[in-house]
Coordinates of C-alpha atoms in Angstrom, one line a residue:
X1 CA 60.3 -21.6 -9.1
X2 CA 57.8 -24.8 -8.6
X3 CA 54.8 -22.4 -9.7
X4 CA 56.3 -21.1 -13.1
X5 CA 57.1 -24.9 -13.4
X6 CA 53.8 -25.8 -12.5
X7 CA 52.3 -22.6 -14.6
X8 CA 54.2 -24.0 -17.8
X9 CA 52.7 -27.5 -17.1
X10 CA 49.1 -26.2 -17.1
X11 CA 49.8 -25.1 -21.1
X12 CA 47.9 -27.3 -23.1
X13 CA 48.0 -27.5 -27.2
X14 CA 44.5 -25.7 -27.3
X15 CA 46.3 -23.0 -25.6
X16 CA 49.1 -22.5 -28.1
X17 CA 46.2 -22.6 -30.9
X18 CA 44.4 -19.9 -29.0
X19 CA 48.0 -17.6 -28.9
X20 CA 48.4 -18.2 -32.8
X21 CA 44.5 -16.5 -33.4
X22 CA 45.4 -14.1 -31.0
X23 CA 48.5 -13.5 -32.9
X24 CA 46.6 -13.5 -36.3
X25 CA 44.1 -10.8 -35.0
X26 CA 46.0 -7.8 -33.6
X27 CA 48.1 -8.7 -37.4
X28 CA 44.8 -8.4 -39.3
X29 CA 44.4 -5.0 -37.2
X30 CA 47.9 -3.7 -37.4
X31 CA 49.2 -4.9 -40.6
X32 CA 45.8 -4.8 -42.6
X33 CA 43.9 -2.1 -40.3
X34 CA 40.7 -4.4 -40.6
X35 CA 38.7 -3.3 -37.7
X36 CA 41.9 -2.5 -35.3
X37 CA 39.6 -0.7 -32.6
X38 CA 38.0 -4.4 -32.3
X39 CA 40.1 -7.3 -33.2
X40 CA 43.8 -6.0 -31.5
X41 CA 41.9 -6.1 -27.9
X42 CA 40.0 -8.7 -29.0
X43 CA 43.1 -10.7 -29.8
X44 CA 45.3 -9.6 -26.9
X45 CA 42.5 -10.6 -24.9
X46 CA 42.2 -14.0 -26.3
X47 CA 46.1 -14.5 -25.3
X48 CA 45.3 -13.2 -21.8
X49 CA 42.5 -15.1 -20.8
X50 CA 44.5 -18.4 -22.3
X51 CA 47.2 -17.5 -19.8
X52 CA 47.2 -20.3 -17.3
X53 CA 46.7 -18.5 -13.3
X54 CA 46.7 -15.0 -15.1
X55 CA 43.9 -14.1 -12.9
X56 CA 41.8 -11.9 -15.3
X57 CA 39.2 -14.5 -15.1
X58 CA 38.0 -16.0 -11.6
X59 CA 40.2 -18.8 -10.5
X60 CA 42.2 -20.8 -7.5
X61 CA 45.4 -19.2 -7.5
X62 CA 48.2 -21.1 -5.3
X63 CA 48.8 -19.8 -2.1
X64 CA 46.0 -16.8 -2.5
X65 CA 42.5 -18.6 -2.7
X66 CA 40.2 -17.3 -5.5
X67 CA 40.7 -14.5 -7.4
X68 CA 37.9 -12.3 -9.4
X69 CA 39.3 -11.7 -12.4
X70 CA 38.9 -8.0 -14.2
X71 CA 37.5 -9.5 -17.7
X72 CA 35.5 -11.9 -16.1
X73 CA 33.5 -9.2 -13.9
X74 CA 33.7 -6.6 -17.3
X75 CA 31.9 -9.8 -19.2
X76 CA 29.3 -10.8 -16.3
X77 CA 28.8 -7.2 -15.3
X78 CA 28.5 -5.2 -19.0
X79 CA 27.2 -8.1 -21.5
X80 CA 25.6 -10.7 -19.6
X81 CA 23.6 -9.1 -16.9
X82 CA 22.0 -6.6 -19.0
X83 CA 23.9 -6.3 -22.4
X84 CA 24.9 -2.7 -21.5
X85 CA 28.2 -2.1 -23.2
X86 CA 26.2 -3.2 -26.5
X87 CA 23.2 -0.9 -25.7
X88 CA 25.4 2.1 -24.9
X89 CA 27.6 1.5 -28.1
X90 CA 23.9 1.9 -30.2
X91 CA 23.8 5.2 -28.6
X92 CA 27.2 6.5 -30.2
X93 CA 26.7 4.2 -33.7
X94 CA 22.7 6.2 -33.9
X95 CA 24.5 9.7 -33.1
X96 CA 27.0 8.9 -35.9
X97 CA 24.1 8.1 -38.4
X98 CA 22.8 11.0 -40.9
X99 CA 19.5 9.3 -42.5
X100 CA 19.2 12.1 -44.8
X101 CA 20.4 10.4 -47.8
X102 CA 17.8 7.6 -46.7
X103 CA 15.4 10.3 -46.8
X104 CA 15.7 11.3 -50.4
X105 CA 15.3 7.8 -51.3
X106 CA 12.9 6.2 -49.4
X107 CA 12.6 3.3 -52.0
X108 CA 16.3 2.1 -50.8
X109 CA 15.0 0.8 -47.6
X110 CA 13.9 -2.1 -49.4
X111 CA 17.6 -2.9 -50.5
X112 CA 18.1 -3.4 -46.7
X113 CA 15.2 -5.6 -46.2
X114 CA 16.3 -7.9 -49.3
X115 CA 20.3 -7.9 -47.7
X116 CA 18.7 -9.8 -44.4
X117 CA 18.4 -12.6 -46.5
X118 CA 21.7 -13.9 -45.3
X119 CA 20.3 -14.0 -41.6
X120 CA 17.1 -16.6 -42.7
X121 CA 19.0 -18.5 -45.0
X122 CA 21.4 -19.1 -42.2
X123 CA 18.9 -20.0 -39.4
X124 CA 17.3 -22.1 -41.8
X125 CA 20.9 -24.4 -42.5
X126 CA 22.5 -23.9 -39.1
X127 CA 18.8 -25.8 -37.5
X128 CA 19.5 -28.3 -40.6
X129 CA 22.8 -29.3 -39.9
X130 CA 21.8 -29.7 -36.2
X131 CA 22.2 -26.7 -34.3
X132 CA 19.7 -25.9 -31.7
X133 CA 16.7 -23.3 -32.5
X134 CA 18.3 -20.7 -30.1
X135 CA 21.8 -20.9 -31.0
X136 CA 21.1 -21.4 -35.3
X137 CA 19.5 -17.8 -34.5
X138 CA 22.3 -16.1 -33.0
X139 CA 25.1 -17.5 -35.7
X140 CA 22.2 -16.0 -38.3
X141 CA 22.5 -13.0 -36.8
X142 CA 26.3 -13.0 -37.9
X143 CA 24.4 -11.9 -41.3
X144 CA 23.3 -8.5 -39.8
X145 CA 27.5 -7.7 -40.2
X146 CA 26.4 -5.3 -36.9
X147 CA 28.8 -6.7 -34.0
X148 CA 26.5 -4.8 -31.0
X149 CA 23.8 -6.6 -32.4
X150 CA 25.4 -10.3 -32.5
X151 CA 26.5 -10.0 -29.5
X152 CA 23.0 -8.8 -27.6
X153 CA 21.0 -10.9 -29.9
X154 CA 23.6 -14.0 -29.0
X155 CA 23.8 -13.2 -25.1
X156 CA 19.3 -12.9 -24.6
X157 CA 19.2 -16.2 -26.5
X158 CA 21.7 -17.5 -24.2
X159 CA 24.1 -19.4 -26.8
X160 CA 27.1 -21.5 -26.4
X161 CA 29.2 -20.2 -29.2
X162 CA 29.2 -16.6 -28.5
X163 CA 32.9 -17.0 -28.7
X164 CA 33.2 -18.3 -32.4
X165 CA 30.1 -16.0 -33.3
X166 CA 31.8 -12.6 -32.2
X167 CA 35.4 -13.9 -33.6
X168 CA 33.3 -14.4 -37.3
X169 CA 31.2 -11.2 -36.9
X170 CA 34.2 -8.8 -36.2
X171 CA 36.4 -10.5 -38.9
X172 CA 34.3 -10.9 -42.0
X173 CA 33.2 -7.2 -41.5
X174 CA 36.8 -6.3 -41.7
X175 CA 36.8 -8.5 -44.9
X176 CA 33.5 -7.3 -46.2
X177 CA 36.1 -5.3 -48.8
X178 CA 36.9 -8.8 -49.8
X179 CA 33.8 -10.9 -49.7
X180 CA 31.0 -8.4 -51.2
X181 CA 33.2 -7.8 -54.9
X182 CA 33.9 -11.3 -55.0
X183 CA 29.8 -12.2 -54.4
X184 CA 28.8 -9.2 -56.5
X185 CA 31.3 -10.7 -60.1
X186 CA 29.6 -13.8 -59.4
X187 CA 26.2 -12.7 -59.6
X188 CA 26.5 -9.8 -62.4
X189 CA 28.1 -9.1 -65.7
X190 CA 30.3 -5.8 -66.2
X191 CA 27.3 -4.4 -68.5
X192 CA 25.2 -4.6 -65.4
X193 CA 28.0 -3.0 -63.2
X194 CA 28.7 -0.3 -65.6
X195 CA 25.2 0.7 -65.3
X196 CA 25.3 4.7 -64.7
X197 CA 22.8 6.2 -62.2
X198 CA 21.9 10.2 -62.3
X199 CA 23.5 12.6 -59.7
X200 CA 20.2 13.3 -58.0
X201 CA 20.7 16.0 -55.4
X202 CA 20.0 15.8 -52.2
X203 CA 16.7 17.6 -51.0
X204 CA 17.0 19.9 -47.7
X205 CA 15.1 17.9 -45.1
X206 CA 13.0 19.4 -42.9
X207 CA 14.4 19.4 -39.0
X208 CA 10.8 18.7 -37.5
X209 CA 11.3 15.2 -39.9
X210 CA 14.6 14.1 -38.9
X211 CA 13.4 14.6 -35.4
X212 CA 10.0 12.5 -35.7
X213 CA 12.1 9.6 -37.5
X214 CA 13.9 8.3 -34.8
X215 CA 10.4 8.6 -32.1
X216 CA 8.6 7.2 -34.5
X217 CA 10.6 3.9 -36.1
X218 CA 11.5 2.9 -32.4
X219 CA 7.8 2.9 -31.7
X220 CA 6.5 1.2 -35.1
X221 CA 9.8 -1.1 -34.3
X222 CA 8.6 -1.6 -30.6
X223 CA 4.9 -2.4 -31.7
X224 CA 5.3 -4.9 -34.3
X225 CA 8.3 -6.5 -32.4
X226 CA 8.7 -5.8 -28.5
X227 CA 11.8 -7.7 -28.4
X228 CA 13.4 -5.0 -30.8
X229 CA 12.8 -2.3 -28.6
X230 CA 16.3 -2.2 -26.7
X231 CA 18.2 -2.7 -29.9
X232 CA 16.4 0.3 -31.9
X233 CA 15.5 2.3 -28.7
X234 CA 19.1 3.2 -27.6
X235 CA 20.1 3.3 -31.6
X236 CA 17.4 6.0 -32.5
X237 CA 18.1 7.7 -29.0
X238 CA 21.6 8.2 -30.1
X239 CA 20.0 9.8 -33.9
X240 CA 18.0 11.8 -31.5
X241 CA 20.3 13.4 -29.8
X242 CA 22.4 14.3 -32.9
X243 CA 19.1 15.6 -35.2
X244 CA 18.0 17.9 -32.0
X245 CA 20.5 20.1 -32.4
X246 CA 20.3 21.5 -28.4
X247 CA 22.7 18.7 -27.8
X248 CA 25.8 19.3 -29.7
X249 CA 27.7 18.5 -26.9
X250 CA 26.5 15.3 -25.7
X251 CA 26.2 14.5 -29.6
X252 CA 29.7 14.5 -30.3
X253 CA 30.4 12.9 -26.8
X254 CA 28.9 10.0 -28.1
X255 CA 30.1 10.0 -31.4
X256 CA 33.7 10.2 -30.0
X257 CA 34.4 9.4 -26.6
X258 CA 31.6 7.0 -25.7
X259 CA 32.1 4.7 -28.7
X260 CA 35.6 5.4 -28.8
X261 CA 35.8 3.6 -24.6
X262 CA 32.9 1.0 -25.1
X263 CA 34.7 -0.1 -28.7
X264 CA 38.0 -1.1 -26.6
X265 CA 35.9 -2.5 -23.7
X266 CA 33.7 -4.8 -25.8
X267 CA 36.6 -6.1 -27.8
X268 CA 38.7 -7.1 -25.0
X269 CA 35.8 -8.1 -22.3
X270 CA 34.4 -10.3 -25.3
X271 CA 37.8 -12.1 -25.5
X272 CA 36.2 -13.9 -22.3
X273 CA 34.2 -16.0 -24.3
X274 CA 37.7 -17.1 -26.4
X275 CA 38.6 -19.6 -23.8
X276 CA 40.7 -22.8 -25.6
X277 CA 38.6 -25.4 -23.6
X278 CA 35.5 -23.6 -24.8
X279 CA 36.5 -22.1 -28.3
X280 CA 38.2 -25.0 -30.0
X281 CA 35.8 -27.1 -31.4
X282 CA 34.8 -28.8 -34.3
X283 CA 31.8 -26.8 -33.8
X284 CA 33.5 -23.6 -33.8
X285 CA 34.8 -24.4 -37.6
X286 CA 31.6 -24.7 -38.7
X287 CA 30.3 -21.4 -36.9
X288 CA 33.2 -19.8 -39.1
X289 CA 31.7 -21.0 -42.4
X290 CA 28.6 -20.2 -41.7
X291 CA 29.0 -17.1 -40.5
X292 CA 30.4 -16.6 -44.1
X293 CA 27.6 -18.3 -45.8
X294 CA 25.2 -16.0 -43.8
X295 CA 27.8 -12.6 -45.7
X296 CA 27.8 -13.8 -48.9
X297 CA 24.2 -14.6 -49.1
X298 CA 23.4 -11.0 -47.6
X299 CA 24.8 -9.5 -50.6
X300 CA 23.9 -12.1 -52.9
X301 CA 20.0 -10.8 -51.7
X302 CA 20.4 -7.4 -52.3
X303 CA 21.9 -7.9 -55.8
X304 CA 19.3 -10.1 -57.0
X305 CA 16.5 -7.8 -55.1
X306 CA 18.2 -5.3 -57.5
X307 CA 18.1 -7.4 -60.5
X308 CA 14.6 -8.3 -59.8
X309 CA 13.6 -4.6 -59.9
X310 CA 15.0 -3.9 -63.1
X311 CA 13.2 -6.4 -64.6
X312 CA 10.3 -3.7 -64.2
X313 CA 12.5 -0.7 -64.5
X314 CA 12.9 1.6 -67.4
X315 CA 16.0 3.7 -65.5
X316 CA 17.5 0.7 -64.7
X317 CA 19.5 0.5 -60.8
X318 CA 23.0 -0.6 -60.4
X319 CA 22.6 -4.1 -59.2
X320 CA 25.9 -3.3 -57.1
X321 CA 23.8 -0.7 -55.2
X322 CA 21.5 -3.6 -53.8
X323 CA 24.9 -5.2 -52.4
X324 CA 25.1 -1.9 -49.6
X325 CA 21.6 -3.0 -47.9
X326 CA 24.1 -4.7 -45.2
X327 CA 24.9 -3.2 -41.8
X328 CA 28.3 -2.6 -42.4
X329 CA 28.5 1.3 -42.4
X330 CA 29.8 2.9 -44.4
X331 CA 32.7 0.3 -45.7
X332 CA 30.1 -1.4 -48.1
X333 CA 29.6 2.4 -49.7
X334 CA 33.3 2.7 -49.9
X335 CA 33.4 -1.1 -51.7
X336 CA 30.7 -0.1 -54.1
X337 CA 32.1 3.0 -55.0
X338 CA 35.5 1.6 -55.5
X339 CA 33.9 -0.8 -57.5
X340 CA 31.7 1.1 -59.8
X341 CA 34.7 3.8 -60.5
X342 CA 37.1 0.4 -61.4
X343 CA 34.6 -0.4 -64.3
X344 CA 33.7 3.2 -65.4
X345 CA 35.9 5.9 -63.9
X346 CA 32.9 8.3 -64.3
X347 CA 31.0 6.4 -62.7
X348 CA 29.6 8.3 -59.6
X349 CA 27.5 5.9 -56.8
X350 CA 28.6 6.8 -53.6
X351 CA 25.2 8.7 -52.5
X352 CA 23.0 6.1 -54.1
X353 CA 25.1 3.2 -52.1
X354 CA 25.1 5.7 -48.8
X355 CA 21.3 5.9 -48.9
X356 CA 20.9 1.9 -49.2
X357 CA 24.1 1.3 -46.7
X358 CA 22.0 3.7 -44.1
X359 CA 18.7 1.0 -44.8
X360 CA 20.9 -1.1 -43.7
X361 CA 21.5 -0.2 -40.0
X362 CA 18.1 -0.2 -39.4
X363 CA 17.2 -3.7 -41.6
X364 CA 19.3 -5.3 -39.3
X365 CA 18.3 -4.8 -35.9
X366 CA 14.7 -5.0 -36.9
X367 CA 15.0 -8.3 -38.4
X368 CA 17.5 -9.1 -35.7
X369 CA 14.4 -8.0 -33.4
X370 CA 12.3 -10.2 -35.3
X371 CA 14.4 -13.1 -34.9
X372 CA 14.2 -12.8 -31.3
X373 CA 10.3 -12.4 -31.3
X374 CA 10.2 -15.2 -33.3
X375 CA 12.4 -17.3 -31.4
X376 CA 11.2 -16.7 -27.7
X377 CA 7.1 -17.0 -29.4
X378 CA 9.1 -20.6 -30.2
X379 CA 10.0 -21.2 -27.0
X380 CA 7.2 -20.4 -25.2

């Protein structure tokens, strides 16, 4: 009886706080199904490690001695030691990936470079408003909206608020159906988004290309930028096995099962970082806003990269279409789509936004590659 006493006395107010975003979470998953595989372990986790003497991180337990807790190990073990559970998540996220659509328009890999404007732009404010070099990179990288990548990029460059970073990452991709029409009214008129774009069909790519892709981007990627090589190694391995087609097997292994386990890992090992005396902060508020900034300025890039291009034109490009050069595959397709058929029910983008949504993937862990070139060249 004196321990659950004593337990009940070790609850703080930062703890109740961390129970409420718990609670909020695994609502946003279950209620609105944003990103359920991610943010219901990821807030049952946050309750659990918030637990006082719940031993499932390493503590002094009455009467026992220390205790290893299981999320503790999971987090030391599979993010900080060598960032595998990210890495091995790539593998299933490149098998899922069909570049094809990419393929047939080659001139939408520029929508993907123009959406990591949110990343630089965000650097670039978080350094103003006095965050240090290493950890204004990793709250950028919030602007990839690729949580494998936040997380590695925010673990190598060894930052404080990987916590806040991951809870803003995971969330505003579940609200990207929220954020990216919002940015996109802003920034266009209806004439602009009624804009119709033809049907082109899809050529039949070669095999021998699909194959070459993946070998070659990882070792353009791992030429220009050696810190990359991890990020778009594992994810063009993954594309590798799935384009070969003598690995059907292992293909849809990692498609399914391996992503499927390392999804519900990540989100609940990551929860160790969601500690009350670490997580709430008046820091942490302003990690939320700009890991919002760093969203809406993605897809503000990509629409006015889009606008810019018509400019020189003369079949003009949905400026909506520019909006998809983010990460967040294929939900910002979906969004465009939705968005496009709202304004002009025959209005068919979905292959167009595909193609730039698939630039996107890429975009992102090269500049997030980049970034961490850039940063360690910094240090040094």
């Amino acid at each position: 009886m004196e321990f659950i006493i004593e337990n009940f006395a070790n609850l703080t107010w930062k703890h109740l706080v961390m129970y409420i975003i718990g609670f909020i979470l695994i609502t946003l998953a279950i209620k609105k199904d944003y990103e359920p595989s991610l943010l219901l372990p990821m807030g049952f986790g946050a309750i659990l490690v918030n637990l006082p003497l719940s031993g499932v991180i390493n503590q002094v337990m009455p009467g026992i001695g220390i205790v290893d807790g299981p999320i503790q190990w999971l987090f030391e073990t599979g993010i900080e030691a060598a960032e595998i559970m990210p890495l091995l998540l790539f593998i299933g996220i490149g098998a899922m990936i069909d570049f094809s659509p990419l393929f047939s328009r080659p001139v939408y890999f520029l929508f993907g470079a123009a959406a990591t404007f949110g990343i630089f732009a965000t650097i670039t404010l978080a350094v103003l408003l006095g965050f240090d070099m290493n950890d204004a990179a990793a709250i950028g990288i919030i602007g990839a909206a690729d949580g494998p990548t936040t997380i590695l990029v925010s673990q190598v460059l060894g930052s404080k608020y990987l916590g806040p970073i991951m809870v803003a990452a995971y969330s505003y991709m579940a609200l990207v159906p929220i954020i990216q029409p919002f940015t996109i009214r802003l920034l266009t008129t209806r004439k602009e988004r009624m804009i119709r774009m033809p049907l082109a069909e899809d050529r039949e790519i070669p095999k021998s290309i699909k194959i070459i892709f993946p070998i070659a981007v990882t070792m353009i990627v791992g030429l220009i930028s050696p810190a990359a090589v991890s990020l778009i190694g594992f994810l063009m391995f993954g594309n590798l096995i799935r384009e070969c087609t003598v690995l059907d097997t292992l293909s849809e292994a990692a498609q399914k099962n391996l992503t499927n386990l390392i999804t519900l890992l990540l989100g609940i090992t990551v929860a160790f970082t969601m500690q009350a005396e670490n997580f709430i902060k008046i820091d942490t508020i302003f990690v939320m806003l700009l890991g919002l900034f760093a969203f809406i300025f993605d897809t503000a890039g990509g629409v006015l990269f889009a606008k810019f291009m018509n400019i020189f034109l003369r079949r003009k490009i949905n400026p909506m279409i520019g909006a998809t050069g983010i990460s967040a595959f294929p939900m910002s397709a979906r969004v465009i789509q939705k968005m496009a058929l709202k304004e002009d029910p025959e209005n068919y983008l979905l292959m167009h936004a595909v193609s730039a949504n698939v630039s996107g993937q890429v975009s992102s862990v090269a500049a997030s590659g980049l970034v961490l070139s850039l940063i360690m060249s910094y240090i040094k």
